[in-house]
mmCIF file of N, CA, C and O in Angstrom:
data_model
loop_
_atom_site.group_PDB
_atom_site.id
_atom_site.type_symbol
_atom_site.label_atom_id
_atom_site.label_comp_id
_atom_site.label_asym_id
_atom_site.label_seq_id
_atom_site.Cartn_x
_atom_site.Cartn_y
_atom_site.Cartn_z
ATOM 1 N N UNK A 269 -7.824 13.752 -10.397
ATOM 2 C CA UNK A 269 -7.046 13.590 -9.180
ATOM 3 C C UNK A 269 -6.679 12.126 -9.020
ATOM 4 O O UNK A 269 -7.501 11.249 -9.213
ATOM 5 N N UNK A 270 -5.458 11.873 -8.663
ATOM 6 C CA UNK A 270 -4.972 10.515 -8.422
ATOM 7 C C UNK A 270 -4.849 10.290 -6.920
ATOM 8 O O UNK A 270 -4.373 11.164 -6.195
ATOM 9 N N UNK A 271 -5.273 9.122 -6.489
ATOM 10 C CA UNK A 271 -5.199 8.796 -5.071
ATOM 11 C C UNK A 271 -4.456 7.476 -4.915
ATOM 12 O O UNK A 271 -4.788 6.497 -5.576
ATOM 13 N N UNK A 272 -3.448 7.475 -4.068
ATOM 14 C CA UNK A 272 -2.717 6.256 -3.761
ATOM 15 C C UNK A 272 -3.025 5.830 -2.343
ATOM 16 O O UNK A 272 -3.288 6.663 -1.479
ATOM 17 N N UNK A 273 -3.028 4.522 -2.109
ATOM 18 C CA UNK A 273 -3.299 4.009 -0.772
ATOM 19 C C UNK A 273 -2.064 3.289 -0.234
ATOM 20 O O UNK A 273 -1.320 2.673 -0.998
ATOM 21 N N UNK A 274 -1.862 3.357 1.081
ATOM 22 C CA UNK A 274 -0.721 2.650 1.669
ATOM 23 C C UNK A 274 -0.999 1.152 1.770
ATOM 24 O O UNK A 274 -2.138 0.743 2.010
ATOM 25 N N UNK A 275 0.044 0.364 1.580
ATOM 26 C CA UNK A 275 -0.081 -1.088 1.662
ATOM 27 C C UNK A 275 1.222 -1.668 2.199
ATOM 28 O O UNK A 275 2.293 -1.116 1.977
ATOM 29 N N UNK A 276 1.105 -2.801 2.884
ATOM 30 C CA UNK A 276 2.286 -3.494 3.407
ATOM 31 C C UNK A 276 2.591 -4.703 2.528
ATOM 32 O O UNK A 276 1.698 -5.495 2.211
ATOM 33 N N UNK A 277 3.842 -4.840 2.141
ATOM 34 C CA UNK A 277 4.261 -5.953 1.284
ATOM 35 C C UNK A 277 4.339 -7.229 2.122
ATOM 36 O O UNK A 277 5.028 -7.283 3.148
ATOM 37 N N UNK A 278 3.616 -8.260 1.670
ATOM 38 C CA UNK A 278 3.559 -9.544 2.381
ATOM 39 C C UNK A 278 4.463 -10.576 1.705
ATOM 40 O O UNK A 278 5.145 -11.348 2.369
ATOM 41 N N UNK A 279 4.419 -10.611 0.383
ATOM 42 C CA UNK A 279 5.264 -11.521 -0.396
ATOM 43 C C UNK A 279 5.776 -10.765 -1.607
ATOM 44 O O UNK A 279 5.095 -9.895 -2.138
ATOM 45 N N UNK A 280 6.961 -11.121 -2.045
ATOM 46 C CA UNK A 280 7.540 -10.495 -3.237
ATOM 47 C C UNK A 280 7.891 -11.572 -4.248
ATOM 48 O O UNK A 280 8.451 -12.607 -3.903
ATOM 49 N N UNK A 281 7.514 -11.304 -5.489
ATOM 50 C CA UNK A 281 7.867 -12.171 -6.605
ATOM 51 C C UNK A 281 8.665 -11.321 -7.584
ATOM 52 O O UNK A 281 8.980 -10.168 -7.288
ATOM 53 N N UNK A 282 8.965 -11.837 -8.724
ATOM 54 C CA UNK A 282 9.849 -11.117 -9.651
ATOM 55 C C UNK A 282 9.341 -9.713 -10.007
ATOM 56 O O UNK A 282 10.050 -8.727 -9.824
ATOM 57 N N UNK A 283 8.132 -9.607 -10.520
ATOM 58 C CA UNK A 283 7.595 -8.310 -10.931
ATOM 59 C C UNK A 283 6.300 -7.939 -10.213
ATOM 60 O O UNK A 283 5.653 -6.956 -10.565
ATOM 61 N N UNK A 284 5.923 -8.739 -9.230
ATOM 62 C CA UNK A 284 4.693 -8.503 -8.488
ATOM 63 C C UNK A 284 4.922 -8.726 -7.001
ATOM 64 O O UNK A 284 5.878 -9.392 -6.603
ATOM 65 N N UNK A 285 4.003 -8.178 -6.216
ATOM 66 C CA UNK A 285 4.041 -8.406 -4.770
ATOM 67 C C UNK A 285 2.609 -8.564 -4.273
ATOM 68 O O UNK A 285 1.681 -7.952 -4.806
ATOM 69 N N UNK A 286 2.458 -9.386 -3.255
ATOM 70 C CA UNK A 286 1.195 -9.498 -2.550
ATOM 71 C C UNK A 286 1.243 -8.471 -1.426
ATOM 72 O O UNK A 286 2.218 -8.446 -0.658
ATOM 73 N N UNK A 287 0.240 -7.607 -1.363
ATOM 74 C CA UNK A 287 0.211 -6.554 -0.350
ATOM 75 C C UNK A 287 -1.077 -6.613 0.447
ATOM 76 O O UNK A 287 -2.091 -7.155 -0.013
ATOM 77 N N UNK A 288 -1.023 -6.040 1.646
ATOM 78 C CA UNK A 288 -2.188 -5.903 2.510
ATOM 79 C C UNK A 288 -2.590 -4.435 2.524
ATOM 80 O O UNK A 288 -1.784 -3.572 2.883
ATOM 81 N N UNK A 289 -3.819 -4.176 2.103
ATOM 82 C CA UNK A 289 -4.365 -2.824 2.101
ATOM 83 C C UNK A 289 -5.532 -2.809 3.091
ATOM 84 O O UNK A 289 -6.614 -3.304 2.786
ATOM 85 N N UNK A 290 -5.287 -2.326 4.300
ATOM 86 C CA UNK A 290 -6.306 -2.217 5.344
ATOM 87 C C UNK A 290 -7.088 -3.521 5.536
ATOM 88 O O UNK A 290 -8.302 -3.533 5.642
ATOM 89 N N UNK A 291 -6.366 -4.639 5.538
ATOM 90 C CA UNK A 291 -6.985 -5.933 5.807
ATOM 91 C C UNK A 291 -7.348 -6.739 4.576
ATOM 92 O O UNK A 291 -7.693 -7.914 4.688
ATOM 93 N N UNK A 292 -7.290 -6.154 3.402
ATOM 94 C CA UNK A 292 -7.554 -6.873 2.157
ATOM 95 C C UNK A 292 -6.233 -7.110 1.435
ATOM 96 O O UNK A 292 -5.380 -6.229 1.390
ATOM 97 N N UNK A 293 -6.095 -8.302 0.872
ATOM 98 C CA UNK A 293 -4.857 -8.620 0.165
ATOM 99 C C UNK A 293 -5.093 -8.566 -1.339
ATOM 100 O O UNK A 293 -6.145 -8.969 -1.829
ATOM 101 N N UNK A 294 -4.105 -8.063 -2.045
ATOM 102 C CA UNK A 294 -4.167 -7.975 -3.500
ATOM 103 C C UNK A 294 -2.756 -8.043 -4.067
ATOM 104 O O UNK A 294 -1.783 -7.798 -3.354
ATOM 105 N N UNK A 295 -2.652 -8.373 -5.320
ATOM 106 C CA UNK A 295 -1.368 -8.421 -6.004
ATOM 107 C C UNK A 295 -1.181 -7.133 -6.791
ATOM 108 O O UNK A 295 -2.109 -6.679 -7.466
ATOM 109 N N UNK A 296 0.005 -6.549 -6.683
ATOM 110 C CA UNK A 296 0.321 -5.308 -7.393
ATOM 111 C C UNK A 296 1.644 -5.466 -8.133
ATOM 112 O O UNK A 296 2.465 -6.305 -7.784
ATOM 113 N N UNK A 297 1.821 -4.640 -9.137
ATOM 114 C CA UNK A 297 3.087 -4.620 -9.857
ATOM 115 C C UNK A 297 4.138 -3.870 -9.050
ATOM 116 O O UNK A 297 3.818 -2.918 -8.332
ATOM 117 N N UNK A 298 5.392 -4.288 -9.170
ATOM 118 C CA UNK A 298 6.485 -3.610 -8.458
ATOM 119 C C UNK A 298 7.600 -3.188 -9.415
ATOM 120 O O UNK A 298 8.721 -2.940 -8.991
ATOM 121 N N UNK A 299 7.280 -3.053 -10.671
ATOM 122 C CA UNK A 299 8.302 -2.708 -11.666
ATOM 123 C C UNK A 299 8.944 -1.349 -11.395
ATOM 124 O O UNK A 299 10.103 -1.131 -11.713
ATOM 125 N N UNK A 300 8.197 -0.423 -10.763
ATOM 126 C CA UNK A 300 8.747 0.904 -10.469
ATOM 127 C C UNK A 300 9.653 0.916 -9.244
ATOM 128 O O UNK A 300 10.424 1.849 -9.043
ATOM 129 N N UNK A 301 9.535 -0.115 -8.401
ATOM 130 C CA UNK A 301 10.346 -0.167 -7.173
ATOM 131 C C UNK A 301 10.892 -1.589 -6.980
ATOM 132 O O UNK A 301 10.535 -2.288 -6.034
ATOM 133 N N UNK A 302 11.783 -2.034 -7.842
ATOM 134 C CA UNK A 302 12.274 -3.415 -7.782
ATOM 135 C C UNK A 302 13.037 -3.746 -6.501
ATOM 136 O O UNK A 302 13.185 -4.918 -6.162
ATOM 137 N N UNK A 303 13.497 -2.737 -5.763
ATOM 138 C CA UNK A 303 14.254 -2.994 -4.529
ATOM 139 C C UNK A 303 13.357 -3.136 -3.302
ATOM 140 O O UNK A 303 13.857 -3.276 -2.186
ATOM 141 N N UNK A 304 12.033 -3.141 -3.479
ATOM 142 C CA UNK A 304 11.113 -3.288 -2.347
ATOM 143 C C UNK A 304 11.328 -4.649 -1.688
ATOM 144 O O UNK A 304 11.687 -5.631 -2.356
ATOM 145 N N UNK A 305 11.140 -4.705 -0.377
ATOM 146 C CA UNK A 305 11.314 -5.943 0.387
ATOM 147 C C UNK A 305 10.045 -6.259 1.166
ATOM 148 O O UNK A 305 9.240 -5.365 1.468
ATOM 149 N N UNK A 306 9.891 -7.528 1.530
ATOM 150 C CA UNK A 306 8.779 -7.945 2.383
ATOM 151 C C UNK A 306 8.855 -7.142 3.681
ATOM 152 O O UNK A 306 9.937 -6.977 4.256
ATOM 153 N N UNK A 307 7.702 -6.612 4.107
ATOM 154 C CA UNK A 307 7.650 -5.802 5.316
ATOM 155 C C UNK A 307 7.659 -4.313 5.041
ATOM 156 O O UNK A 307 7.263 -3.527 5.895
ATOM 157 N N UNK A 308 8.112 -3.908 3.834
ATOM 158 C CA UNK A 308 8.066 -2.489 3.463
ATOM 159 C C UNK A 308 6.625 -2.045 3.262
ATOM 160 O O UNK A 308 5.754 -2.839 2.931
ATOM 161 N N UNK A 309 6.418 -0.753 3.435
ATOM 162 C CA UNK A 309 5.139 -0.132 3.093
ATOM 163 C C UNK A 309 5.323 0.617 1.785
ATOM 164 O O UNK A 309 6.376 1.206 1.543
ATOM 165 N N UNK A 310 4.281 0.572 0.951
ATOM 166 C CA UNK A 310 4.321 1.214 -0.351
ATOM 167 C C UNK A 310 3.036 1.994 -0.588
ATOM 168 O O UNK A 310 2.030 1.762 0.074
ATOM 169 N N UNK A 311 3.092 2.915 -1.536
ATOM 170 C CA UNK A 311 1.886 3.584 -2.016
ATOM 171 C C UNK A 311 1.460 2.862 -3.288
ATOM 172 O O UNK A 311 2.272 2.667 -4.203
ATOM 173 N N UNK A 312 0.186 2.465 -3.330
ATOM 174 C CA UNK A 312 -0.354 1.733 -4.475
ATOM 175 C C UNK A 312 -1.352 2.622 -5.213
ATOM 176 O O UNK A 312 -2.234 3.226 -4.601
ATOM 177 N N UNK A 313 -1.186 2.680 -6.522
ATOM 178 C CA UNK A 313 -2.119 3.411 -7.382
ATOM 179 C C UNK A 313 -2.294 2.626 -8.672
ATOM 180 O O UNK A 313 -1.305 2.227 -9.293
ATOM 181 N N UNK A 314 -3.535 2.396 -9.056
ATOM 182 C CA UNK A 314 -3.862 1.723 -10.319
ATOM 183 C C UNK A 314 -3.141 0.384 -10.474
ATOM 184 O O UNK A 314 -2.650 0.049 -11.540
ATOM 185 N N UNK A 315 -3.074 -0.371 -9.375
ATOM 186 C CA UNK A 315 -2.479 -1.704 -9.433
ATOM 187 C C UNK A 315 -0.970 -1.760 -9.433
ATOM 188 O O UNK A 315 -0.385 -2.824 -9.624
ATOM 189 N N UNK A 316 -0.332 -0.614 -9.210
ATOM 190 C CA UNK A 316 1.125 -0.562 -9.190
ATOM 191 C C UNK A 316 1.623 0.041 -7.880
ATOM 192 O O UNK A 316 1.068 1.041 -7.406
ATOM 193 N N UNK A 317 2.650 -0.555 -7.310
ATOM 194 C CA UNK A 317 3.324 0.057 -6.168
ATOM 195 C C UNK A 317 4.208 1.162 -6.744
ATOM 196 O O UNK A 317 5.047 0.915 -7.602
ATOM 197 N N UNK A 318 3.973 2.394 -6.290
ATOM 198 C CA UNK A 318 4.643 3.543 -6.893
ATOM 199 C C UNK A 318 5.913 3.958 -6.147
ATOM 200 O O UNK A 318 6.851 4.438 -6.753
ATOM 201 N N UNK A 319 5.895 3.811 -4.805
ATOM 202 C CA UNK A 319 7.067 4.199 -4.029
ATOM 203 C C UNK A 319 7.033 3.524 -2.673
ATOM 204 O O UNK A 319 5.976 3.146 -2.172
ATOM 205 N N UNK A 320 8.210 3.377 -2.078
ATOM 206 C CA UNK A 320 8.332 2.850 -0.718
ATOM 207 C C UNK A 320 8.168 4.025 0.225
ATOM 208 O O UNK A 320 8.725 5.094 0.006
ATOM 209 N N UNK A 321 7.373 3.825 1.289
ATOM 210 C CA UNK A 321 7.121 4.900 2.240
ATOM 211 C C UNK A 321 7.485 4.456 3.652
ATOM 212 O O UNK A 321 7.585 3.268 3.944
ATOM 213 N N UNK A 322 7.657 5.437 4.504
ATOM 214 C CA UNK A 322 7.966 5.227 5.906
ATOM 215 C C UNK A 322 6.788 4.550 6.622
ATOM 216 O O UNK A 322 5.623 4.881 6.367
ATOM 217 N N UNK A 323 7.077 3.614 7.518
ATOM 218 C CA UNK A 323 6.032 2.884 8.235
ATOM 219 C C UNK A 323 5.123 3.824 9.025
ATOM 220 O O UNK A 323 3.900 3.671 9.004
ATOM 221 N N UNK A 324 5.687 4.794 9.723
ATOM 222 C CA UNK A 324 4.878 5.718 10.521
ATOM 223 C C UNK A 324 3.906 6.490 9.633
ATOM 224 O O UNK A 324 2.736 6.640 9.960
ATOM 225 N N UNK A 325 4.396 6.982 8.488
ATOM 226 C CA UNK A 325 3.534 7.691 7.543
ATOM 227 C C UNK A 325 2.419 6.771 7.044
ATOM 228 O O UNK A 325 1.256 7.180 6.937
ATOM 229 N N UNK A 326 2.757 5.510 6.747
ATOM 230 C CA UNK A 326 1.764 4.553 6.267
ATOM 231 C C UNK A 326 0.675 4.331 7.304
ATOM 232 O O UNK A 326 -0.519 4.347 6.987
ATOM 233 N N UNK A 327 1.069 4.143 8.565
ATOM 234 C CA UNK A 327 0.086 3.895 9.623
ATOM 235 C C UNK A 327 -0.801 5.112 9.871
ATOM 236 O O UNK A 327 -2.010 4.973 10.075
ATOM 237 N N UNK A 328 -0.222 6.293 9.805
ATOM 238 C CA UNK A 328 -1.018 7.517 9.950
ATOM 239 C C UNK A 328 -1.999 7.661 8.780
ATOM 240 O O UNK A 328 -3.154 8.054 8.969
ATOM 241 N N UNK A 329 -1.553 7.329 7.592
ATOM 242 C CA UNK A 329 -2.416 7.403 6.410
ATOM 243 C C UNK A 329 -3.573 6.423 6.512
ATOM 244 O O UNK A 329 -4.718 6.759 6.193
ATOM 245 N N UNK A 330 -3.295 5.200 6.954
ATOM 246 C CA UNK A 330 -4.353 4.202 7.126
ATOM 247 C C UNK A 330 -5.385 4.713 8.127
ATOM 248 O O UNK A 330 -6.601 4.564 7.914
ATOM 249 N N UNK A 331 -4.932 5.328 9.200
ATOM 250 C CA UNK A 331 -5.844 5.888 10.195
ATOM 251 C C UNK A 331 -6.766 6.931 9.561
ATOM 252 O O UNK A 331 -7.973 6.947 9.816
ATOM 253 N N UNK A 332 -6.218 7.794 8.722
ATOM 254 C CA UNK A 332 -7.028 8.817 8.052
ATOM 255 C C UNK A 332 -8.001 8.191 7.055
ATOM 256 O O UNK A 332 -9.152 8.618 6.952
ATOM 257 N N UNK A 333 -7.574 7.169 6.322
ATOM 258 C CA UNK A 333 -8.481 6.464 5.407
ATOM 259 C C UNK A 333 -9.641 5.843 6.178
ATOM 260 O O UNK A 333 -10.784 5.902 5.746
ATOM 261 N N UNK A 334 -9.336 5.257 7.341
ATOM 262 C CA UNK A 334 -10.408 4.643 8.153
ATOM 263 C C UNK A 334 -11.424 5.689 8.617
ATOM 264 O O UNK A 334 -12.621 5.429 8.651
ATOM 265 N N UNK A 335 -10.949 6.877 8.966
ATOM 266 C CA UNK A 335 -11.856 7.962 9.360
ATOM 267 C C UNK A 335 -12.791 8.326 8.215
ATOM 268 O O UNK A 335 -13.989 8.542 8.419
ATOM 269 N N UNK A 336 -12.248 8.404 6.993
ATOM 270 C CA UNK A 336 -13.076 8.725 5.838
ATOM 271 C C UNK A 336 -14.129 7.630 5.595
ATOM 272 O O UNK A 336 -15.290 7.923 5.314
ATOM 273 N N UNK A 337 -13.701 6.383 5.692
ATOM 274 C CA UNK A 337 -14.624 5.267 5.487
ATOM 275 C C UNK A 337 -15.708 5.272 6.544
ATOM 276 O O UNK A 337 -16.900 5.108 6.234
ATOM 277 N N UNK A 338 -15.321 5.461 7.796
ATOM 278 C CA UNK A 338 -16.299 5.498 8.896
ATOM 279 C C UNK A 338 -17.290 6.643 8.733
ATOM 280 O O UNK A 338 -18.490 6.479 8.970
ATOM 281 N N UNK A 339 -16.811 7.813 8.310
ATOM 282 C CA UNK A 339 -17.683 8.969 8.118
ATOM 283 C C UNK A 339 -18.681 8.706 6.990
ATOM 284 O O UNK A 339 -19.849 9.092 7.093
ATOM 285 N N UNK A 340 -18.224 8.040 5.961
ATOM 286 C CA UNK A 340 -19.116 7.749 4.836
ATOM 287 C C UNK A 340 -20.178 6.724 5.222
ATOM 288 O O UNK A 340 -21.298 6.767 4.724
ATOM 289 N N UNK A 341 -19.828 5.804 6.104
ATOM 290 C CA UNK A 341 -20.759 4.741 6.513
ATOM 291 C C UNK A 341 -21.721 5.176 7.613
ATOM 292 O O UNK A 341 -22.595 4.423 7.993
ATOM 293 N N UNK A 342 -21.543 6.382 8.181
ATOM 294 C CA UNK A 342 -22.442 6.813 9.256
ATOM 295 C C UNK A 342 -23.619 7.589 8.730
ATOM 296 O O UNK A 342 -23.733 8.040 7.697
#
């Protein structure tokens, strides 16, 4: 099973972008979505941004991820 996480693009470079994933920043590849812009939300899997997603969907997904994390930590 493959799982992608939502992330917000903070900076864009030629083939990479700095993204925020639930408060942590990391660099991901953007070769699959070269038209991504700063401020877009993307799905990240295995170090690559796979697709641009709607902001509302991204925020709802982050909320669900937080529920899973909280449940695991209780």
